[in-house]
Short mmCIF file of C-alpha atoms in Angstrom, two decimals:
data_model
loop_
_atom_site.label_atom_id
_atom_site.label_comp_id
_atom_site.label_asym_id
_atom_site.label_seq_id
_atom_site.Cartn_x
_atom_site.Cartn_y
_atom_site.Cartn_z
CA ALA A 146 -58.25 36.14 37.30
CA GLN A 147 -57.29 36.52 33.48
CA ARG A 148 -59.36 35.11 30.89
CA VAL A 149 -59.19 35.29 27.32
CA THR A 150 -62.46 34.69 24.89
CA GLN A 151 -62.79 33.90 21.43
CA PRO A 152 -66.40 33.52 20.78
CA GLU A 153 -66.37 31.76 17.48
CA LYS A 154 -65.16 28.53 17.05
CA LEU A 155 -65.32 28.69 13.30
CA LEU A 156 -65.50 31.60 10.99
CA SER A 157 -66.03 31.28 7.34
CA VAL A 158 -65.62 34.00 4.70
CA PHE A 159 -65.38 34.25 0.88
CA LYS A 160 -62.14 35.54 -0.61
CA GLY A 161 -61.87 39.27 -0.74
CA ALA A 162 -64.46 39.75 1.85
CA PRO A 163 -63.34 41.59 5.32
CA VAL A 164 -62.53 39.40 8.30
CA GLU A 165 -62.67 40.12 12.04
CA LEU A 166 -61.74 37.41 14.51
CA LYS A 167 -62.90 38.58 17.81
CA CYS A 168 -61.16 38.39 21.05
CA ASN A 169 -62.10 39.77 24.50
CA TYR A 170 -60.11 39.49 27.58
CA SER A 171 -60.57 40.18 31.38
CA TYR A 172 -57.67 41.47 33.53
CA SER A 173 -57.12 43.88 35.92
CA GLY A 174 -53.92 45.28 35.20
CA SER A 175 -52.44 46.29 31.84
CA PRO A 176 -51.92 43.19 29.64
CA GLU A 177 -49.74 42.68 26.63
CA LEU A 178 -51.87 40.88 23.95
CA PHE A 179 -51.00 38.65 21.01
CA TRP A 180 -52.28 36.84 18.07
CA TYR A 181 -50.70 33.50 17.36
CA VAL A 182 -51.56 31.52 14.17
CA GLN A 183 -51.28 28.01 13.06
CA TYR A 184 -51.53 27.05 9.48
CA SER A 185 -52.25 23.45 8.43
CA ARG A 186 -49.34 21.21 9.36
CA GLN A 187 -47.20 24.02 10.66
CA ARG A 188 -46.18 25.22 14.08
CA LEU A 189 -47.70 27.72 16.11
CA GLN A 190 -46.20 31.17 15.35
CA LEU A 191 -46.59 34.78 16.43
CA LEU A 192 -48.67 36.77 14.17
CA LEU A 193 -48.55 40.02 16.01
CA ARG A 194 -48.49 41.77 19.34
CA HIS A 195 -50.16 44.92 20.24
CA ILE A 196 -47.20 46.76 21.59
CA SER A 197 -45.68 46.67 18.03
CA ARG A 198 -48.60 48.31 16.52
CA GLU A 199 -47.59 46.83 13.09
CA SER A 200 -49.55 44.99 10.16
CA ILE A 201 -48.61 41.55 9.41
CA LYS A 202 -49.76 39.79 6.37
CA GLY A 203 -52.46 42.50 5.89
CA PHE A 204 -53.75 41.96 9.50
CA THR A 205 -53.94 44.47 12.30
CA ALA A 206 -55.33 44.44 15.89
CA ASP A 207 -56.09 47.14 18.03
CA LEU A 208 -56.23 47.13 21.91
CA ASN A 209 -59.36 48.48 23.04
CA LYS A 210 -58.96 49.02 26.85
CA GLY A 211 -62.54 50.32 27.22
CA GLU A 212 -64.03 47.31 25.88
CA THR A 213 -61.40 44.92 26.71
CA SER A 214 -60.97 43.59 23.18
CA PHE A 215 -58.24 42.85 20.85
CA HIS A 216 -60.13 41.84 17.55
CA LEU A 217 -57.92 40.97 14.63
CA LYS A 218 -58.90 42.41 11.19
CA LYS A 219 -58.01 42.21 7.55
CA PRO A 220 -59.80 44.06 5.08
CA PHE A 221 -59.52 41.35 2.02
CA ALA A 222 -59.38 37.83 3.21
CA GLN A 223 -57.24 35.49 1.16
CA GLU A 224 -57.47 31.64 0.82
CA GLU A 225 -53.93 31.14 2.42
CA ASP A 226 -55.37 32.91 5.40
CA SER A 227 -57.25 29.83 6.20
CA ALA A 228 -55.68 28.82 9.63
CA MET A 229 -56.29 28.47 13.36
CA TYR A 230 -56.04 31.92 15.09
CA TYR A 231 -55.27 32.01 18.82
CA CYS A 232 -55.72 35.45 20.99
CA ALA A 233 -53.18 35.30 24.07
CA LEU A 234 -52.63 37.35 26.95
CA GLN A 235 -49.60 38.06 29.14
CA GLY A 236 -50.21 39.69 32.28
CA SER A 237 -47.68 41.76 34.44
CA ASN A 238 -48.31 39.47 37.46
CA SER A 239 -48.04 36.15 35.94
CA GLY A 240 -44.49 36.37 34.67
CA TYR A 241 -44.16 35.50 31.05
CA ALA A 242 -47.07 32.76 30.99
CA LEU A 243 -49.40 33.33 28.26
CA ASN A 244 -53.00 32.76 28.71
CA PHE A 245 -54.76 31.36 25.23
CA GLY A 246 -57.91 31.62 24.12
CA LYS A 247 -59.69 28.62 22.70
CA GLY A 248 -58.94 29.68 19.23
CA THR A 249 -60.86 30.61 16.10
CA SER A 250 -60.73 28.47 12.87
CA LEU A 251 -60.98 30.82 9.87
CA LEU A 252 -61.95 29.38 6.48
CA VAL A 253 -61.54 31.38 3.49
CA THR A 254 -63.22 30.02 0.48
CA PRO A 255 -62.81 31.02 -3.19
CA LYS B 206 -30.94 29.44 12.45
CA ALA B 207 -32.30 26.22 13.56
CA GLY B 208 -35.80 26.34 15.00
CA VAL B 209 -37.17 24.83 18.45
CA THR B 210 -36.74 21.03 18.29
CA GLN B 211 -38.45 18.56 20.52
CA THR B 212 -38.05 14.87 20.89
CA PRO B 213 -39.59 12.62 20.80
CA ARG B 214 -42.16 13.75 18.38
CA TYR B 215 -44.79 10.78 19.28
CA LEU B 216 -45.05 8.69 22.35
CA ILE B 217 -47.34 6.04 23.44
CA LYS B 218 -47.19 5.06 27.21
CA THR B 219 -49.63 3.28 29.56
CA ARG B 220 -51.26 4.52 32.62
CA GLY B 221 -49.06 4.71 35.73
CA GLN B 222 -45.71 5.08 33.68
CA GLN B 223 -43.63 8.25 33.47
CA VAL B 224 -42.41 10.03 30.31
CA THR B 225 -39.63 12.68 29.89
CA LEU B 226 -39.83 15.22 26.83
CA SER B 227 -36.96 16.92 25.70
CA CYS B 228 -36.79 20.68 23.98
CA SER B 229 -33.93 22.24 22.28
CA PRO B 230 -34.51 25.88 22.02
CA ILE B 231 -33.11 28.34 19.47
CA SER B 232 -29.39 29.13 20.08
CA GLY B 233 -29.27 32.16 22.31
CA HIS B 234 -32.50 31.93 23.66
CA ARG B 235 -32.55 31.55 27.27
CA SER B 236 -36.17 31.18 28.19
CA VAL B 237 -38.13 27.95 27.58
CA SER B 238 -41.89 27.53 28.26
CA TRP B 239 -44.04 24.25 28.03
CA TYR B 240 -47.62 24.28 27.06
CA GLN B 241 -50.29 21.46 27.01
CA GLN B 242 -52.74 21.39 23.95
CA THR B 243 -56.11 19.41 24.27
CA PRO B 244 -59.22 19.62 22.17
CA GLY B 245 -61.19 20.25 25.25
CA GLN B 246 -58.90 22.79 27.29
CA GLY B 247 -57.02 24.23 24.52
CA LEU B 248 -53.47 25.53 25.24
CA GLN B 249 -52.48 25.64 28.93
CA PHE B 250 -49.44 26.95 30.40
CA LEU B 251 -47.30 24.44 32.40
CA PHE B 252 -44.09 26.18 33.45
CA GLU B 253 -41.26 28.69 32.22
CA TYR B 254 -37.72 28.53 32.73
CA PHE B 255 -35.07 31.10 32.37
CA SER B 256 -31.27 30.35 32.93
CA GLU B 257 -32.13 27.07 34.75
CA THR B 258 -34.46 28.79 36.88
CA GLN B 259 -38.20 28.11 36.98
CA ARG B 260 -39.82 31.54 36.91
CA ASN B 261 -43.46 30.62 36.54
CA LYS B 262 -45.75 27.51 37.11
CA GLY B 263 -49.00 26.70 35.74
CA ASN B 264 -51.77 25.19 37.64
CA PHE B 265 -51.01 21.53 37.01
CA PRO B 266 -50.44 18.87 39.61
CA GLY B 267 -47.09 17.98 41.10
CA ARG B 268 -46.79 15.15 38.60
CA PHE B 269 -45.86 17.47 36.27
CA SER B 270 -42.12 18.84 36.60
CA GLY B 271 -39.39 20.24 34.48
CA ARG B 272 -35.91 21.53 34.41
CA GLN B 273 -33.54 23.47 32.40
CA PHE B 274 -29.93 22.83 31.69
CA SER B 275 -27.01 25.09 31.47
CA ASN B 276 -27.16 25.03 27.56
CA SER B 277 -30.93 26.11 27.65
CA ARG B 278 -32.09 22.68 26.78
CA SER B 279 -35.15 21.68 28.82
CA GLU B 280 -36.98 18.64 29.88
CA MET B 281 -40.34 18.07 31.27
CA ASN B 282 -41.50 14.87 33.19
CA VAL B 283 -44.83 13.67 33.89
CA SER B 284 -44.97 10.85 36.42
CA THR B 285 -48.01 8.35 37.12
CA LEU B 286 -49.26 8.89 33.74
CA GLU B 287 -53.28 9.36 33.57
CA LEU B 288 -55.40 9.04 30.41
CA GLY B 289 -56.16 12.55 30.70
CA ASP B 290 -52.47 13.41 30.12
CA SER B 291 -52.85 12.72 26.52
CA ALA B 292 -52.19 15.75 24.70
CA LEU B 293 -49.86 17.64 22.35
CA TYR B 294 -47.12 19.18 24.64
CA LEU B 295 -45.57 22.19 23.11
CA CYS B 296 -42.19 24.00 23.97
CA ALA B 297 -41.56 27.45 23.14
CA SER B 298 -38.42 29.42 23.61
CA SER B 299 -37.46 33.17 23.45
CA LEU B 300 -34.80 35.68 24.27
CA GLY B 301 -36.34 36.77 27.62
CA GLY B 302 -40.04 35.41 27.78
CA THR B 303 -42.02 37.29 25.00
CA ASN B 304 -42.22 36.54 21.25
CA LEU B 305 -42.40 32.81 21.81
CA VAL B 306 -41.12 30.63 19.16
CA PHE B 307 -43.01 27.19 19.23
CA GLY B 308 -41.45 23.85 18.67
CA PRO B 309 -43.65 21.14 16.70
CA GLY B 310 -44.73 19.48 19.79
CA THR B 311 -44.48 15.97 21.37
CA ARG B 312 -47.73 14.01 20.83
CA LEU B 313 -48.24 11.74 23.90
CA THR B 314 -50.78 9.07 24.13
CA VAL B 315 -51.80 7.40 27.32
CA LEU B 316 -53.50 4.18 26.92
#
């Protein structure tokens, strides 16, 4: 069975502080992992995927297969980063279905 | 490039009724997926269509069904509505199934 866990419902940091949004998964095969973001009054949108190994808006995420984690990090948080963040897993045996975590609400305060 | 559009944006129905939601994908995208979002369960996969064929289905009762037309537009239908079906229904399109682009959603309220 596949499962995505985001242990924090809410994460509050000060502007300029580092931020790490945690994501742990359980999956027996080789998953594809994603981070989606939803800003206030906007649509859910793809932030990054592990296979791309790129940095988007200063965010990076590394897939750690040993710890089955895909944490999202940014060294210096900005107020505009305040949003809902969802980690999602796509398993090879489930077609293109995304299994989402419950999400973490990030609040960056000045 | 126009984004994913969903109609209607808001719906109010009563228990026992049925409802049809519509999704128009980005031009050129052949995959359409549907998700249900609720405060308690979060985002849950309903089904995915590609070139008019259902490729994958989530763990929802048979009251939830969908289809895709030759122009890639998709509809989902929920019959015999229950209070618990109240949710935001999101449609997403993609070229082949990954890198989903989401629509704004249809907010369904069942009274």
